[in-house]
PDB file of C-alpha atoms in Angstrom:
ATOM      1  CA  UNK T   1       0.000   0.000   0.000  1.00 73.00           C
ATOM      2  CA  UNK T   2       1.487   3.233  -0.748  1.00 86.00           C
ATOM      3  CA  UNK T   3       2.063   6.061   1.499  1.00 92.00           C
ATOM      4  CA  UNK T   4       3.356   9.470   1.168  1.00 95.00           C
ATOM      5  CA  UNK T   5       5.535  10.900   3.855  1.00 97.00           C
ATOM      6  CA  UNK T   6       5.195  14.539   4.948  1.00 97.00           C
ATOM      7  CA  UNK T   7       6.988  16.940   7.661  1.00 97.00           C
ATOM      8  CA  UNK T   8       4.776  19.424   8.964  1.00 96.00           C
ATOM      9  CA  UNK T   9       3.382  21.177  12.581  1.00 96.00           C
ATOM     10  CA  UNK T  10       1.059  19.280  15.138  1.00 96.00           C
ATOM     11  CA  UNK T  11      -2.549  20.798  15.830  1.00 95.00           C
ATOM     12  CA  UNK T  12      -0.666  23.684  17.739  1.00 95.00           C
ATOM     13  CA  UNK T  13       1.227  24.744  14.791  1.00 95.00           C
ATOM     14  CA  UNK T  14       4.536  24.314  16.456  1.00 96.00           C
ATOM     15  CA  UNK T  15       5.826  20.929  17.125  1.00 95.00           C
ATOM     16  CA  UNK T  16       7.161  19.086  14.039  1.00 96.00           C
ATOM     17  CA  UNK T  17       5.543  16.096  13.129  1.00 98.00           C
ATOM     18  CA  UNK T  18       5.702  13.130  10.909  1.00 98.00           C
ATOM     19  CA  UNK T  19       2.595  12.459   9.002  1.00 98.00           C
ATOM     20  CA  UNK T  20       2.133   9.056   6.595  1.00 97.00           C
ATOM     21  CA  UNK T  21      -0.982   9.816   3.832  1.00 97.00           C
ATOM     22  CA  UNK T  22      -2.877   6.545   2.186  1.00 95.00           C
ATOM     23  CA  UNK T  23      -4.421   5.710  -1.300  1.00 95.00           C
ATOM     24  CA  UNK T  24      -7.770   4.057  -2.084  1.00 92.00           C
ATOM     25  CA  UNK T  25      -7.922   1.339  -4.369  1.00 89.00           C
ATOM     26  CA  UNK T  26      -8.240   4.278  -7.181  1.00 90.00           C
ATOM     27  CA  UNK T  27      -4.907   6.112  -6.250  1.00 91.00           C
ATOM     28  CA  UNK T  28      -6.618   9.110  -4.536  1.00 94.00           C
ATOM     29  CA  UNK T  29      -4.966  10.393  -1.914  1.00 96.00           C
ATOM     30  CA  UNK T  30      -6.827   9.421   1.738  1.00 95.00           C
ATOM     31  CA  UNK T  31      -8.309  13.431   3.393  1.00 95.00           C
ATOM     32  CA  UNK T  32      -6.505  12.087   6.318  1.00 95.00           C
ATOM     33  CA  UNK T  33      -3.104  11.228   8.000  1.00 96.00           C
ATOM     34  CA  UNK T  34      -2.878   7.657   8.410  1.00 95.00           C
ATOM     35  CA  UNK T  35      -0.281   7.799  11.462  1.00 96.00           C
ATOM     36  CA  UNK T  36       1.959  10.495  12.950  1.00 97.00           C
ATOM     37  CA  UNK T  37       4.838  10.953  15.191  1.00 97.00           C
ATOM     38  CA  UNK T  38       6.603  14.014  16.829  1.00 96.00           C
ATOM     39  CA  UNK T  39       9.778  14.595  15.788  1.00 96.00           C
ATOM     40  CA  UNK T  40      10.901  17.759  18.317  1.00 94.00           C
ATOM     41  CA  UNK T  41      10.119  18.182  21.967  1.00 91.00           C
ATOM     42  CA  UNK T  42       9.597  21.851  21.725  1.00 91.00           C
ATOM     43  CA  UNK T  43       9.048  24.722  18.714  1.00 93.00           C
ATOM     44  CA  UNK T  44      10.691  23.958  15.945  1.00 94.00           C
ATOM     45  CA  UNK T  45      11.171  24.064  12.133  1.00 95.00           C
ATOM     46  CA  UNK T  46      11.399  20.479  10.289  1.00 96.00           C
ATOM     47  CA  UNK T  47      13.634  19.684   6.848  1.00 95.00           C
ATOM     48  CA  UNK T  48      12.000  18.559   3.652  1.00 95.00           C
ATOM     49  CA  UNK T  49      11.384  14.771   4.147  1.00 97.00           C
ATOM     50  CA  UNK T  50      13.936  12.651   1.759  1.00 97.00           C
ATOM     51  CA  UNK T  51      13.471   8.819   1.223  1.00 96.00           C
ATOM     52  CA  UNK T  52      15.261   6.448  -0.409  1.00 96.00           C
ATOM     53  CA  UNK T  53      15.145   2.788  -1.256  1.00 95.00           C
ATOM     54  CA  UNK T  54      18.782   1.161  -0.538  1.00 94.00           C
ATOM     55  CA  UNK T  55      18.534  -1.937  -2.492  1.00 94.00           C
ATOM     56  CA  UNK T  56      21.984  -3.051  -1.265  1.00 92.00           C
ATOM     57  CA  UNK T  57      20.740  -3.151   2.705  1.00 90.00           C
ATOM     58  CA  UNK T  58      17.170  -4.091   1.434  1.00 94.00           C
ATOM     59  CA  UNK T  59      16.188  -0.773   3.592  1.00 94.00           C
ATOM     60  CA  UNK T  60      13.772   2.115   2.993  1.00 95.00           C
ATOM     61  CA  UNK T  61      15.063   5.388   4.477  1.00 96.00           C
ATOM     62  CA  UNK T  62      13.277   8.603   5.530  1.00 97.00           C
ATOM     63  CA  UNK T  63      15.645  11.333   6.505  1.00 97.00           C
ATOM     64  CA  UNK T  64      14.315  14.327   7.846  1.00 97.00           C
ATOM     65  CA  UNK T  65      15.986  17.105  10.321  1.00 95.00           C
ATOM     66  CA  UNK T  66      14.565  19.558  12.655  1.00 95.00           C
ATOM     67  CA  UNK T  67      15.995  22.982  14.294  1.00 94.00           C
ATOM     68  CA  UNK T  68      15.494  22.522  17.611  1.00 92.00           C
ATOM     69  CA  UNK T  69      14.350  20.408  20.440  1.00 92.00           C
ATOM     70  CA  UNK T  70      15.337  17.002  18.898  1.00 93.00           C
ATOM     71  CA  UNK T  71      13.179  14.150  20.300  1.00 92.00           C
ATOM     72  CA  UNK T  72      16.790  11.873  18.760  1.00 88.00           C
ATOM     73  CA  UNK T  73      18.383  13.233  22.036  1.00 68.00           C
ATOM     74  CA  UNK T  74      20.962  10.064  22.634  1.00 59.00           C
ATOM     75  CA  UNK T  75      23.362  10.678  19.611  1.00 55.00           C
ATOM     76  CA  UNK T  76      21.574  14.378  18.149  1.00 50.00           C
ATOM     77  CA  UNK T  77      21.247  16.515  21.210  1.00 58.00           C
ATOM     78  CA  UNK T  78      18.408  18.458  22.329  1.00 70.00           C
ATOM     79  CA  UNK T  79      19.343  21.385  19.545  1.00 85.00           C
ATOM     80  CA  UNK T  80      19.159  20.627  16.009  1.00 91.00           C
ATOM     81  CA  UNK T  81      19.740  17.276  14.707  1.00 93.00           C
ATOM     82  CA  UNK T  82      19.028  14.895  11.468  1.00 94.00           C
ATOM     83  CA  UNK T  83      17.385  11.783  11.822  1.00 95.00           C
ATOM     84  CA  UNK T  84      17.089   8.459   9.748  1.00 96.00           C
ATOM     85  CA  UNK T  85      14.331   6.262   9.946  1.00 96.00           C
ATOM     86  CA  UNK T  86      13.601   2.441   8.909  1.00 96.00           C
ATOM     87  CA  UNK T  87      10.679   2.186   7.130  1.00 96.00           C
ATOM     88  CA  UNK T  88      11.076  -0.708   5.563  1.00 95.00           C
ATOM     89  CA  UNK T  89       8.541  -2.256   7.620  1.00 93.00           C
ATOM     90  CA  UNK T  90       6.164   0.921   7.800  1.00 93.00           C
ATOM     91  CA  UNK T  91       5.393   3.858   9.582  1.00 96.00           C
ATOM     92  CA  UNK T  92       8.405   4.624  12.016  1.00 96.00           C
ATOM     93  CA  UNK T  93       8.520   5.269  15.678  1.00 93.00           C
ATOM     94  CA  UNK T  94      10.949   8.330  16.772  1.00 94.00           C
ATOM     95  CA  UNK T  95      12.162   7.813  20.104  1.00 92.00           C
ATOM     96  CA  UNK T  96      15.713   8.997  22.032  1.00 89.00           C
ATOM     97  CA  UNK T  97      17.495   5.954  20.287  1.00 88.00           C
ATOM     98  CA  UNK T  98      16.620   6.886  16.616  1.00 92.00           C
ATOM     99  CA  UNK T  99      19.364   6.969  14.496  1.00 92.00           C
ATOM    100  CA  UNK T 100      20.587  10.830  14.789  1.00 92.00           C
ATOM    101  CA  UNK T 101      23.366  13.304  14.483  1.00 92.00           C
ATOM    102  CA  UNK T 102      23.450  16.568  15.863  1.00 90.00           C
ATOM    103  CA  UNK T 103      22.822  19.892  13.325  1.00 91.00           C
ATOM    104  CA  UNK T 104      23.367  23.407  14.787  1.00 87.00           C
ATOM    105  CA  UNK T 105      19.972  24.771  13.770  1.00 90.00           C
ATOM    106  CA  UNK T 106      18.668  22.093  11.722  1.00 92.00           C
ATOM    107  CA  UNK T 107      19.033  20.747   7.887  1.00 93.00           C
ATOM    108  CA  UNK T 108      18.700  22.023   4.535  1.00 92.00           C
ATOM    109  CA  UNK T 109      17.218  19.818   2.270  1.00 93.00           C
ATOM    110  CA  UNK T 110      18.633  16.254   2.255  1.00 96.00           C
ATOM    111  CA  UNK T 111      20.478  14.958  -1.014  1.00 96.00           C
ATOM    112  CA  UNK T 112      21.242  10.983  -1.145  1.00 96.00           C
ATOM    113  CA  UNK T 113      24.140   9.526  -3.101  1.00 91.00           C
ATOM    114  CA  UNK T 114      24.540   6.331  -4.291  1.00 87.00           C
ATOM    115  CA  UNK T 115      23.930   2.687  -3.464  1.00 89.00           C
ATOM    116  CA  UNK T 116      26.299   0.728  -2.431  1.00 86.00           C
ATOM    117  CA  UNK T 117      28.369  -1.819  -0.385  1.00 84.00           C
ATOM    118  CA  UNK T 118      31.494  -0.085  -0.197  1.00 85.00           C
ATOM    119  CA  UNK T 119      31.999   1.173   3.291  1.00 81.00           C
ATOM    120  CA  UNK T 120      30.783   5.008   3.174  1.00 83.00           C
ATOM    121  CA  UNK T 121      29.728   5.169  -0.125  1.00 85.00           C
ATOM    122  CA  UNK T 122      25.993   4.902   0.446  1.00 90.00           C
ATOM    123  CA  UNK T 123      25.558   8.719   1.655  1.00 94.00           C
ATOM    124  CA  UNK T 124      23.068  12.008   2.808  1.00 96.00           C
ATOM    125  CA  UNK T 125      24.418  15.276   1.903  1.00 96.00           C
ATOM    126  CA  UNK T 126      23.017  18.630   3.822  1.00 95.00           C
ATOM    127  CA  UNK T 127      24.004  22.158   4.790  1.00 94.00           C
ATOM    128  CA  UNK T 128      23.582  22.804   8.599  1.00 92.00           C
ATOM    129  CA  UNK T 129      21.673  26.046   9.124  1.00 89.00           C
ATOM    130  CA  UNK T 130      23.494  27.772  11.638  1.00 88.00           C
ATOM    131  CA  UNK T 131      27.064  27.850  10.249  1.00 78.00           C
ATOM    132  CA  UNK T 132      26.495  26.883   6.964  1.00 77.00           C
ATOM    133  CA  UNK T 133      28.535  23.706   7.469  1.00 90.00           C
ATOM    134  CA  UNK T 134      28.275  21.373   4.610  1.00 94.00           C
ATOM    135  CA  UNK T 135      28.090  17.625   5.798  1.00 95.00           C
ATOM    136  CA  UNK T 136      28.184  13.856   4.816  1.00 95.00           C
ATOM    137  CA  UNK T 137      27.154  10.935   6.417  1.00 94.00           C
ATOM    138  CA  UNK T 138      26.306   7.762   5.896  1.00 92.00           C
ATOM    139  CA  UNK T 139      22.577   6.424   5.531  1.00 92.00           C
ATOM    140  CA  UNK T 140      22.250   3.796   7.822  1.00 87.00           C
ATOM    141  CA  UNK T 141      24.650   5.009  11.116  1.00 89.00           C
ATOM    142  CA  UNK T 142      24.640   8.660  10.487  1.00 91.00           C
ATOM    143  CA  UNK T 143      28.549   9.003  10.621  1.00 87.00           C
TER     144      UNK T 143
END
């Protein structure tokens, strides 16, 4: 069943949140979110969702980054971070042990390279906010 993924606010307008969207039989997009998640603790700003199909790991990837409050707060800190997210086998839970990494003030939008089994060649490319740092990291560990 196909879904769409989508970064946006919760009912208050202020926490980001992961939203999943279903199809009928016909293709037309469901009026309603089929499951959501938080994604910050606190007001924040969320990246463009980016997904990706690694065919080598037999993993689908969401990666998504917010600007503050990071729920991710084991490896991204409670500031900024960039998460990925299995969902291979659906919607994703976002807890303190999702797979983060710390980004002052949040992500631009998330570019993936490649597909393969050479040790870091299957990447995510973004610009941190704050400090305009440019970074790479792998897709499955974050590093």
């Amino acid at each position: 069943t196909p879904l769409m993924y989508v970064a946006g606010t919760d009912a208050t307008g202020l926490i980001p949140t992961l939203y999943s969207v279903g199809f009928n039989g016909s293709g037309v997009m469901n009026s309603s979110a089929t499951s959501s998640t938080a994604l910050a603790t606190g007001a924040a700003d969320s990246s463009p969702v980016t997904e990706f199909y690694n065919s080598v790991l037999n993993k689908d990837f969401l990666f998504v980054g917010v600007t503050n409050h990071c729920i991710a707060t084991v490896q991204g800190g409670t500031s900024g971070c960039v998460m990925s997210l299995d969902i291979t086998g659906g919607f994703p839970t976002v807890t303190t042990n999702t797979t983060s990494l710390a980004a002052t003030g949040g992500t631009s939008g998330i570019i993936v390279d490649n597909n393969s089994s050479v040790s870091q060649a299957s990447s995510i490319y973004y610009a941190t906010k704050t400090g305009s740092t440019l970074v790479k990291a792998t897709q499955s560990a974050l590093q």
